[in-house]
XYZ file of C-alpha atoms in Angstrom:
489
model
C -12.698 -58.531 105.916
C -10.918 -58.100 103.115
C -7.523 -57.906 102.819
C -5.649 -56.076 99.928
C -2.096 -56.008 98.384
C -2.161 -53.002 96.346
C 0.121 -49.934 95.098
C -1.346 -47.198 93.410
C -4.070 -45.848 93.186
C -6.258 -46.086 89.517
C -8.489 -44.557 87.455
C -9.595 -47.559 87.969
C -8.661 -49.806 91.031
C -7.259 -52.919 91.928
C -7.338 -54.320 95.465
C -5.865 -57.375 96.850
C -6.975 -58.991 99.993
C -5.277 -61.745 102.234
C -6.939 -63.525 104.992
C -5.814 -61.909 107.918
C -6.969 -59.445 110.902
C -8.277 -59.078 114.078
C -12.316 -59.345 114.511
C -14.263 -55.983 114.631
C -15.246 -56.861 117.368
C -11.809 -57.217 119.334
C -10.719 -53.974 120.240
C -8.064 -52.654 122.587
C -9.074 -50.907 125.728
C -9.281 -47.097 125.771
C -6.625 -45.427 127.989
C -6.804 -42.455 130.025
C -4.529 -40.658 128.406
C -6.323 -41.699 124.803
C -9.724 -39.376 126.175
C -7.292 -36.496 127.066
C -5.632 -36.492 123.406
C -9.518 -36.869 121.675
C -10.601 -33.983 123.784
C -8.010 -31.941 121.989
C -9.292 -33.285 118.834
C -12.995 -31.716 119.815
C -11.676 -28.906 120.530
C -10.347 -28.289 117.282
C -13.354 -29.608 115.640
C -15.769 -27.397 117.817
C -13.316 -24.008 116.764
C -13.325 -24.844 112.787
C -17.094 -25.520 113.332
C -17.429 -21.620 115.104
C -14.815 -20.237 113.846
C -13.809 -21.079 110.163
C -14.577 -18.354 107.459
C -16.940 -20.592 105.834
C -19.562 -23.512 106.997
C -18.300 -26.943 106.887
C -20.816 -29.961 107.082
C -19.503 -32.633 110.203
C -19.804 -35.242 107.918
C -16.540 -34.151 105.672
C -14.571 -32.254 109.131
C -14.496 -36.165 110.181
C -14.025 -37.886 107.123
C -10.926 -35.357 106.463
C -9.772 -36.278 110.077
C -10.152 -39.749 109.383
C -8.295 -39.096 106.427
C -5.491 -37.362 108.019
C -4.965 -40.056 110.722
C -4.884 -42.524 108.415
C -2.515 -41.506 105.461
C -0.056 -40.353 108.033
C 0.400 -43.861 109.167
C 2.103 -45.608 105.304
C 1.561 -44.888 102.009
C -1.305 -47.593 102.060
C -3.759 -46.714 104.526
C -6.646 -44.879 103.578
C -10.628 -43.944 103.922
C -13.002 -44.653 101.468
C -16.752 -43.216 101.896
C -19.777 -45.122 101.058
C -19.589 -44.337 97.228
C -15.485 -45.228 96.677
C -15.635 -48.352 99.001
C -18.920 -49.279 96.726
C -16.781 -48.564 93.474
C -13.900 -50.739 94.886
C -16.190 -53.405 95.258
C -17.668 -53.056 91.637
C -13.835 -52.303 90.300
C -12.671 -56.113 91.461
C -14.987 -57.570 89.833
C -13.243 -56.479 86.841
C -15.418 -54.287 85.418
C -16.097 -50.466 85.794
C -16.701 -47.047 83.868
C -13.955 -44.427 82.968
C -10.710 -43.470 81.099
C -8.554 -46.437 81.485
C -6.231 -45.287 83.773
C -3.734 -46.124 86.957
C -2.958 -43.322 89.010
C -0.791 -42.069 91.814
C 0.025 -39.300 93.621
C 3.130 -37.402 93.695
C 4.174 -34.208 94.924
C 0.228 -32.859 95.148
C 0.266 -33.879 91.389
C -1.400 -36.725 89.396
C 0.330 -39.241 87.877
C -0.301 -42.309 84.865
C 1.246 -45.656 86.074
C 0.036 -46.819 83.398
C -3.059 -46.624 80.492
C -5.019 -49.838 80.811
C -4.898 -51.579 77.404
C -7.769 -50.945 75.094
C -9.294 -48.296 76.487
C -9.948 -44.889 75.631
C -6.762 -43.271 77.230
C -4.479 -45.876 75.904
C -5.539 -45.461 72.362
C -5.783 -41.298 72.797
C -1.890 -42.031 73.473
C -1.382 -41.342 77.277
C 1.669 -42.658 78.839
C 3.160 -43.759 81.783
C 4.866 -41.034 83.609
C 1.963 -38.276 82.073
C 1.081 -35.762 85.285
C -2.223 -34.958 84.998
C -2.709 -31.260 85.322
C -6.389 -30.116 84.375
C -9.632 -31.583 83.904
C -12.330 -29.646 81.758
C -9.699 -27.050 82.042
C -9.785 -26.478 85.648
C -6.920 -27.448 87.845
C -6.485 -30.437 89.585
C -2.992 -29.761 91.379
C -3.277 -29.937 94.754
C -7.095 -31.155 94.465
C -6.111 -34.575 96.218
C -6.127 -38.628 94.545
C -9.883 -39.141 95.654
C -11.141 -36.223 94.010
C -9.308 -36.287 91.202
C -10.360 -40.019 90.135
C -14.302 -38.472 90.964
C -13.552 -36.425 88.290
C -12.203 -38.545 85.683
C -15.270 -41.052 86.455
C -18.230 -40.470 84.735
C -21.183 -41.621 82.704
C -19.745 -44.234 79.831
C -20.280 -42.037 76.496
C -19.945 -38.803 77.934
C -16.272 -36.695 77.133
C -13.706 -35.333 79.137
C -10.848 -32.811 78.698
C -7.646 -34.144 79.833
C -4.028 -31.883 79.570
C -1.025 -33.236 80.901
C 2.509 -32.070 81.282
C 5.234 -34.575 79.814
C 8.693 -34.929 80.601
C 10.958 -33.306 77.749
C 7.382 -31.761 75.881
C 7.534 -28.126 76.728
C 3.448 -27.495 75.754
C 0.703 -28.751 77.777
C -1.124 -31.879 75.992
C -4.534 -32.054 75.809
C -6.686 -35.273 75.017
C -10.333 -35.025 74.414
C -11.100 -39.144 75.988
C -14.524 -40.363 76.408
C -15.483 -42.460 79.088
C -16.321 -45.961 78.265
C -16.674 -49.125 80.405
C -13.857 -50.837 81.494
C -13.832 -54.369 81.331
C -10.566 -55.479 82.531
C -8.859 -58.842 80.920
C -6.763 -59.320 83.349
C -5.299 -62.637 81.383
C -3.873 -62.644 78.061
C -1.836 -65.698 76.021
C -0.333 -66.656 73.329
C 1.949 -69.236 71.557
C 5.623 -68.223 70.736
C 6.750 -70.859 68.354
C 6.725 -74.060 71.198
C 6.502 -71.702 74.005
C 3.404 -70.528 76.004
C 3.255 -66.957 76.657
C 0.756 -65.670 79.634
C 0.495 -62.434 80.520
C -0.851 -61.336 84.259
C -1.488 -57.625 84.113
C -3.821 -57.676 87.466
C -5.061 -60.038 90.093
C -9.499 -59.426 89.892
C -11.872 -62.287 90.809
C -11.752 -63.611 87.385
C -7.566 -64.261 86.803
C -7.770 -68.040 87.772
C -10.452 -68.539 85.600
C -8.816 -66.936 82.696
C -5.286 -68.490 83.994
C -7.035 -71.749 83.276
C -8.530 -70.927 80.080
C -4.471 -70.243 79.088
C -3.023 -73.008 79.525
C -5.632 -75.159 78.554
C -5.427 -73.140 74.834
C -1.649 -73.254 75.004
C -1.770 -76.876 75.621
C -4.835 -77.933 73.031
C -3.034 -75.439 70.505
C 0.831 -77.446 71.107
C 0.022 -80.291 72.797
C 2.929 -82.362 73.318
C 5.320 -80.179 71.655
C 5.142 -77.379 74.100
C 8.614 -77.253 75.980
C 8.033 -74.580 79.287
C 5.824 -71.107 79.971
C 6.866 -67.486 80.258
C 4.695 -65.908 83.116
C 4.950 -62.124 82.506
C 4.151 -59.898 86.030
C 5.913 -56.947 84.264
C 3.870 -53.735 85.858
C 1.675 -55.803 87.391
C 0.206 -53.587 90.715
C -1.279 -56.554 91.932
C -5.257 -57.315 93.215
C -6.818 -59.836 95.212
C -4.651 -62.480 97.736
C -6.560 -64.885 97.704
C -6.130 -65.148 93.242
C -2.475 -64.494 93.848
C -2.067 -67.440 95.997
C -3.946 -69.702 93.753
C -1.935 -68.460 90.881
C 0.972 -69.902 93.005
C -0.548 -72.606 93.706
C -1.113 -73.750 89.720
C 2.192 -74.026 89.722
C 3.961 -75.528 92.753
C 3.249 -79.341 93.865
C 3.154 -78.446 97.296
C 4.917 -76.189 100.656
C 3.889 -73.001 101.451
C 2.715 -69.940 99.395
C 3.061 -66.791 101.306
C 2.879 -65.884 105.233
C 1.822 -63.300 107.450
C 2.618 -61.561 110.786
C 0.569 -59.282 112.402
C 1.314 -57.177 115.539
C -0.172 -59.835 117.528
C 1.413 -63.650 117.432
C -2.455 -64.493 116.762
C -3.214 -62.233 113.896
C -0.402 -64.677 111.915
C -1.825 -66.444 108.666
C 0.015 -69.748 106.536
C -0.986 -70.383 102.799
C -0.083 -73.679 101.869
C 0.062 -75.087 97.786
C -2.014 -77.910 97.172
C -0.741 -80.993 95.224
C -0.491 -81.105 91.697
C 1.229 -78.590 89.159
C -1.167 -77.937 86.413
C 2.437 -77.858 83.979
C 3.811 -81.099 85.357
C 7.186 -79.623 86.071
C 7.741 -77.730 82.716
C 10.139 -74.787 82.762
C 8.389 -71.786 84.179
C 11.078 -68.153 83.497
C 8.520 -65.329 85.024
C 9.196 -61.809 84.478
C 9.684 -58.448 86.810
C 10.463 -55.091 86.878
C 9.944 -52.050 89.292
C 6.247 -52.018 88.365
C 5.666 -55.511 89.636
C 4.239 -54.912 93.028
C 2.453 -56.423 96.072
C 0.748 -59.829 94.816
C 2.329 -60.098 92.036
C 5.418 -60.368 94.097
C 3.889 -62.927 96.240
C 3.999 -65.189 93.001
C 7.159 -64.275 91.885
C 8.382 -64.993 95.503
C 6.922 -68.077 95.687
C 7.936 -69.554 92.649
C 11.428 -68.423 93.311
C 11.841 -69.846 97.249
C 10.659 -73.133 95.880
C 12.974 -73.124 93.136
C 9.880 -73.794 90.118
C 10.869 -70.798 88.372
C 13.540 -68.873 87.083
C 12.881 -64.921 87.775
C 14.305 -62.694 85.111
C 14.149 -58.511 84.750
C 14.792 -55.861 87.118
C 14.562 -55.600 90.631
C 10.429 -55.408 91.542
C 8.620 -52.813 93.579
C 9.134 -53.751 97.363
C 5.767 -53.860 98.792
C 5.165 -56.387 101.195
C 2.752 -55.127 103.565
C -0.942 -56.529 103.704
C -4.062 -54.263 103.843
C -7.505 -55.137 105.819
C -10.772 -53.586 104.247
C -12.482 -52.833 107.239
C -16.382 -52.095 106.757
C -17.645 -48.872 108.858
C -20.441 -47.384 110.194
C -22.624 -45.379 107.241
C -21.293 -47.546 104.621
C -17.903 -46.194 104.604
C -14.671 -48.116 105.283
C -11.382 -48.131 106.338
C -8.418 -49.698 104.388
C -5.572 -50.394 106.962
C -1.849 -51.516 107.097
C -2.634 -54.800 109.432
C 0.455 -57.019 108.554
C 3.733 -57.625 106.428
C 3.449 -60.639 104.740
C 6.811 -63.006 104.221
C 7.910 -65.295 101.529
C 8.617 -68.936 101.733
C 11.835 -68.682 102.714
C 10.529 -66.432 105.992
C 12.373 -63.371 104.386
C 10.263 -60.042 104.070
C 10.224 -57.481 100.746
C 9.210 -54.371 102.243
C 11.447 -51.647 100.632
C 13.484 -53.924 99.271
C 11.648 -55.936 96.659
C 12.582 -59.433 94.647
C 16.115 -59.629 93.080
C 15.860 -61.755 89.754
C 18.009 -64.422 89.498
C 19.202 -63.520 85.926
C 19.238 -59.903 85.966
C 18.353 -58.439 82.452
C 17.057 -54.710 81.694
C 15.108 -53.696 79.327
C 16.494 -52.534 75.101
C 18.212 -49.422 76.009
C 17.711 -50.089 79.627
C 14.391 -48.837 79.354
C 11.448 -50.339 81.552
C 8.938 -51.874 79.573
C 6.454 -49.295 78.960
C 8.577 -46.154 80.369
C 9.266 -42.979 77.956
C 12.709 -41.827 77.831
C 13.294 -39.341 80.785
C 10.432 -40.813 83.312
C 11.612 -41.277 86.820
C 9.898 -44.056 88.272
C 10.062 -44.607 92.254
C 9.538 -48.072 94.371
C 7.766 -48.590 97.638
C 11.001 -47.376 99.776
C 10.811 -43.890 98.234
C 7.002 -43.324 98.966
C 6.303 -41.212 102.040
C 5.969 -42.803 105.438
C 6.477 -46.345 104.021
C 7.007 -48.926 106.733
C 10.465 -49.818 107.262
C 11.710 -53.736 106.498
C 12.407 -55.030 110.339
C 14.422 -58.439 109.360
C 17.404 -58.804 111.357
C 20.002 -58.059 109.146
C 17.857 -56.606 106.216
C 19.865 -54.104 104.528
C 17.742 -50.952 103.690
C 17.371 -49.680 100.412
C 19.360 -46.548 99.579
C 17.426 -43.577 97.831
C 18.202 -43.995 94.501
C 19.269 -41.313 92.437
C 17.540 -39.678 89.292
C 20.903 -41.682 87.301
C 20.066 -44.292 87.876
C 16.611 -47.061 87.048
C 13.830 -46.221 89.452
C 10.095 -48.187 89.324
C 6.710 -47.149 89.168
C 4.790 -47.283 92.398
C 2.800 -50.714 92.747
C 1.537 -52.693 96.202
C 0.525 -55.600 98.245
C -2.889 -56.978 99.047
C -5.357 -57.559 101.357
C -8.733 -58.372 102.562
C -12.159 -57.323 102.190
C -15.399 -58.114 104.068
C -16.848 -60.832 102.071
C -13.424 -63.149 102.220
C -11.853 -61.917 98.170
C -8.996 -59.814 98.124
C -8.407 -56.980 95.805
C -5.695 -54.710 95.148
C -3.975 -51.109 94.868
C -2.639 -48.753 97.506
C -4.319 -45.226 96.470
C -7.664 -44.782 95.429
C -8.323 -44.442 91.441
C -9.902 -43.557 88.895
C -10.229 -45.850 86.482
C -9.016 -49.277 87.065
C -5.559 -50.894 87.901
C -5.003 -53.052 85.068
C -0.679 -52.435 83.774
C -0.827 -54.582 80.486
C 2.644 -53.658 78.914
C 2.898 -52.365 75.367
C 5.073 -54.874 74.400
C 5.049 -56.406 70.865
C 5.289 -59.755 70.450
C 8.950 -60.600 69.365
C 8.604 -63.809 67.088
C 6.098 -63.827 63.880
C 2.727 -65.377 63.807
C 2.530 -65.682 67.274
C -1.202 -66.909 68.156
C -3.579 -66.361 71.180
C -6.190 -64.441 73.075
C -7.419 -63.084 76.205
C -8.110 -65.951 78.331
C -12.035 -64.898 77.988
C -12.032 -64.622 74.265
C -10.704 -61.888 72.998
C -7.771 -61.800 70.199
C -4.189 -61.205 70.749
C -3.418 -58.320 68.420
C -1.132 -59.951 66.083
C 2.715 -60.018 66.227
C 5.708 -58.143 65.360
C 7.311 -59.676 61.897
C 11.007 -60.271 62.153
C 13.341 -61.348 64.520
C 13.203 -59.877 68.292
C 11.802 -56.697 68.698
C 14.133 -53.878 70.913
C 10.720 -53.084 72.720
C 11.003 -56.644 74.636
C 14.857 -57.893 74.906
C 13.557 -59.441 78.489
C 11.266 -61.319 76.359
C 13.295 -62.806 74.069
C 15.818 -63.514 76.508
C 13.396 -65.795 78.253
C 12.192 -67.428 75.374
C 16.087 -68.262 74.547
C 16.362 -69.610 77.752
C 13.393 -72.094 78.008
C 14.421 -73.401 73.855
C 18.054 -73.441 75.194
C 16.621 -75.462 78.640
C 14.709 -77.856 76.391
C 17.549 -78.726 74.096
C 20.019 -79.192 77.310
C 17.161 -81.928 78.647
C 16.955 -83.520 75.354
C 20.410 -83.653 75.313
C 20.742 -85.293 78.694
C 18.042 -87.849 77.283
C 19.827 -88.884 74.443
C 23.068 -89.406 76.741
């Protein structure tokens, strides 16, 4: 059984996993009253079968009933039929076919959370906050996220017409996109002067491998000149729990990384760091924002609680629950919320998110990659969101339109093979959410960890598009000067 930390549906999915949940054979006894309620369901099922205006297949009715039951629990529990389950298992490996969009559903409309870098959607100019209303001139409003995602997927090389409504744009926008094989590189890196910059856009099976290559590349290029690192988790929706734990362990010498607590005492799990800090205690700044969710919040929370990193940016998404992927008969599967997770200090971030040590709004007080006028939400704003049950936890107020709102992202769970996937819903392409920012310094070098070149940086001083990164680089260089001064004295 796999556990996930996830946040939204995508035109490509990303799931996180976390090892917790009771065995499938340990089922609680069914009470007599429960059988009476099941009789009610059976009666409704038979009425639909016999009297509905059109004949409906049994499997379709049962699947819809299970979907309705799970959807009523919280935003992250759902049913996956055989095809969706197989697709998700493929997607956690970091490669799939589609358009390159991370999507969710909002009031019956498919909403773009973010396009994935270097995909048909990103190259065509699809933006975060766009609403997809038609596919091949067929309206999909109210169709359901799973079905909409299914229509967006297809054979690489085939075209699909996508109609989009964009805030502050009066007329619909039409894009003809050619489906492609989406290969998600979850790790990108470069050097910024004497600072190593590492961008994690998600947590797939290859994330730790990519991080190791990034650190080796930075060390090879800078050697002893490196003064610190920036770990960019902005707009990272999560992914596999085991990868989030591994990434946290990379920068920690010892101590707890995360713990999970289910309904029963025997469902709890704790994950601890192994000895060895890969960057030998060099200063670390972690960038977060409203799109930092699920597995990425685990990493940020662990590094913050151990005072191993300075968190900079804006409040994170606030998904503090764990989903377990449970295989079911017929090749189907169920994603069920089975626990809450807690940072090393014992705090739950459910609905609350993680507060940065240094709050830095993006230039013009905009989220990275968020067009003006686009409203983004957080976990606390999702229908049926789990409450934070920590004693004394202040429940978040519903944000108003005048304030900065964040995107829908969430944490992780485990799948049957013991790995960890990520994302709250079902998607169409993939849940990679790389922010579209330019390097603030000229001459920045680097590449995707697997070897894909990174676009050249903007020329001149820091660009207004990435004010947060500029502040992080300034902070690290300031810390380096302070350390040098202390050593001299």
